[in-house]
Short mmCIF file of C-alpha atoms and ligand atoms in Angstrom, two decimals:
data_model
loop_
_atom_site.label_atom_id
_atom_site.label_comp_id
_atom_site.label_asym_id
_atom_site.label_seq_id
_atom_site.Cartn_x
_atom_site.Cartn_y
_atom_site.Cartn_z
CA UNK A 27 -10.07 -46.99 -64.06
CA UNK A 28 -6.75 -48.37 -63.73
CA UNK A 29 -5.55 -45.71 -61.29
CA UNK A 30 -5.67 -45.99 -57.27
CA UNK A 31 -5.48 -43.69 -54.44
CA UNK A 32 -1.78 -42.98 -53.74
CA UNK A 33 -0.78 -44.12 -57.05
CA UNK A 34 2.04 -42.18 -58.65
CA UNK A 35 1.69 -40.47 -61.47
CA UNK A 36 3.44 -38.09 -63.95
CA UNK A 37 1.38 -35.52 -65.87
CA UNK A 38 1.91 -35.93 -69.53
CA UNK A 39 -0.27 -32.90 -70.82
CA UNK A 40 -1.46 -29.63 -69.89
CA UNK A 41 0.43 -26.93 -67.67
CA UNK A 42 1.70 -29.32 -65.48
CA UNK A 43 3.09 -31.38 -67.76
CA UNK A 44 6.04 -33.86 -66.75
CA UNK A 45 5.29 -33.03 -63.20
CA UNK A 46 4.94 -35.82 -60.94
CA UNK A 47 2.32 -36.33 -57.42
CA UNK A 48 0.41 -38.67 -55.55
CA UNK A 49 -2.97 -39.44 -56.13
CA UNK A 50 -4.96 -38.17 -53.17
CA UNK A 51 -8.38 -38.36 -54.59
CA UNK A 52 -10.61 -40.00 -57.30
CA UNK A 53 -13.58 -39.33 -59.07
CA UNK A 54 -14.35 -42.24 -61.12
CA UNK A 55 -17.76 -41.19 -62.95
CA UNK A 56 -16.17 -37.72 -63.88
CA UNK A 57 -12.77 -39.92 -64.87
CA UNK A 58 -10.87 -37.23 -62.77
CA UNK A 59 -8.10 -37.60 -60.21
CA UNK A 60 -6.72 -34.74 -57.84
CA UNK A 61 -2.86 -35.38 -57.54
CA UNK A 62 -1.31 -33.87 -54.70
CA UNK A 63 0.34 -30.43 -55.14
CA UNK A 64 -0.48 -30.12 -58.93
CA UNK A 65 -3.13 -28.32 -60.77
CA UNK A 66 -3.29 -25.59 -58.62
CA UNK A 67 -5.28 -22.96 -58.71
CA UNK A 68 -5.72 -19.67 -56.54
CA UNK A 69 -8.73 -19.00 -54.90
CA UNK A 70 -9.83 -15.71 -52.80
CA UNK A 71 -11.35 -15.93 -49.45
CA UNK A 72 -13.38 -13.07 -48.21
CA UNK A 73 -12.73 -12.04 -45.15
CA UNK A 74 -15.20 -13.31 -42.70
CA UNK A 75 -15.20 -10.73 -40.01
CA UNK A 76 -14.78 -7.32 -40.30
CA UNK A 77 -11.11 -5.98 -40.19
CA UNK A 78 -9.76 -9.64 -40.93
CA UNK A 79 -7.58 -9.92 -44.34
CA UNK A 80 -8.88 -11.85 -46.73
CA UNK A 81 -6.80 -14.80 -47.85
CA UNK A 82 -5.59 -16.51 -51.53
CA UNK A 83 -5.62 -20.19 -50.88
CA UNK A 84 -4.20 -22.29 -53.35
CA UNK A 85 -6.28 -25.55 -53.98
CA UNK A 86 -5.36 -28.70 -55.69
CA UNK A 87 -8.01 -29.44 -58.89
CA UNK A 88 -8.85 -32.47 -60.50
CA UNK A 89 -6.62 -33.63 -63.28
CA UNK A 90 -8.09 -35.82 -66.53
CA UNK A 91 -7.49 -39.31 -66.08
CA UNK A 92 -6.23 -39.07 -69.92
CA UNK A 93 -3.32 -36.48 -68.92
CA UNK A 94 -2.06 -38.52 -66.25
CA UNK A 95 0.24 -41.55 -66.51
CA UNK A 96 1.11 -44.31 -63.61
CA UNK A 97 4.69 -43.63 -62.99
CA UNK A 98 7.12 -46.52 -63.06
CA UNK A 99 10.32 -46.32 -60.48
CA UNK A 100 12.30 -48.75 -62.68
CA UNK A 101 11.49 -47.26 -66.17
CA UNK A 102 11.57 -43.83 -64.77
CA UNK A 103 8.71 -42.73 -66.64
CA UNK A 104 5.20 -42.91 -67.28
CA UNK A 105 3.86 -46.00 -68.45
CA UNK A 106 0.77 -47.85 -69.48
CA UNK A 107 -0.57 -50.23 -67.31
CA UNK A 108 -1.50 -53.87 -68.04
CA UNK A 109 -3.14 -56.13 -66.01
CA UNK A 110 -2.33 -59.59 -64.96
CA UNK A 111 -4.20 -62.27 -62.76
CA UNK A 112 -1.97 -63.69 -60.20
CA UNK A 113 -3.14 -66.17 -57.99
CA UNK A 114 -6.92 -64.91 -57.29
CA UNK A 115 -6.32 -61.31 -57.37
CA UNK A 116 -5.74 -59.15 -60.50
CA UNK A 117 -2.29 -57.39 -60.01
CA UNK A 118 -1.43 -54.31 -62.11
CA UNK A 119 2.05 -54.32 -64.33
CA UNK A 120 3.79 -52.08 -66.20
CA UNK A 121 3.92 -52.27 -69.89
CA UNK A 122 7.42 -51.49 -70.29
CA UNK A 123 9.01 -53.44 -67.63
CA UNK A 124 6.84 -55.82 -67.01
CA UNK A 125 7.13 -55.58 -63.10
CA UNK A 126 4.05 -55.34 -60.69
CA UNK A 127 2.99 -51.63 -60.14
ZN1 ZN B 206 8.24 -50.23 -65.48
#
């Protein structure tokens, strides 16, 4: 998986298409990521005690990695990522502008 936690991504498919957010969690095995504030689904919570009201919570659900792209600030859009070896470590570069991302 080319994406990492705290990456800024843009959604390219689905109901949140065009929205941006930060990756807060990664599921490499499933190929899914959770993006802060995106793909929210409502979840009803039953009252725990008698006399209490039930709550509706909005939770971010995982998105398929294929439905998001890394957002490049200089290109101003979602881009494909390339890899380059810089010194000892591998760096990710934007395929659009060639900058490190
Ligand atoms: Zn770029």
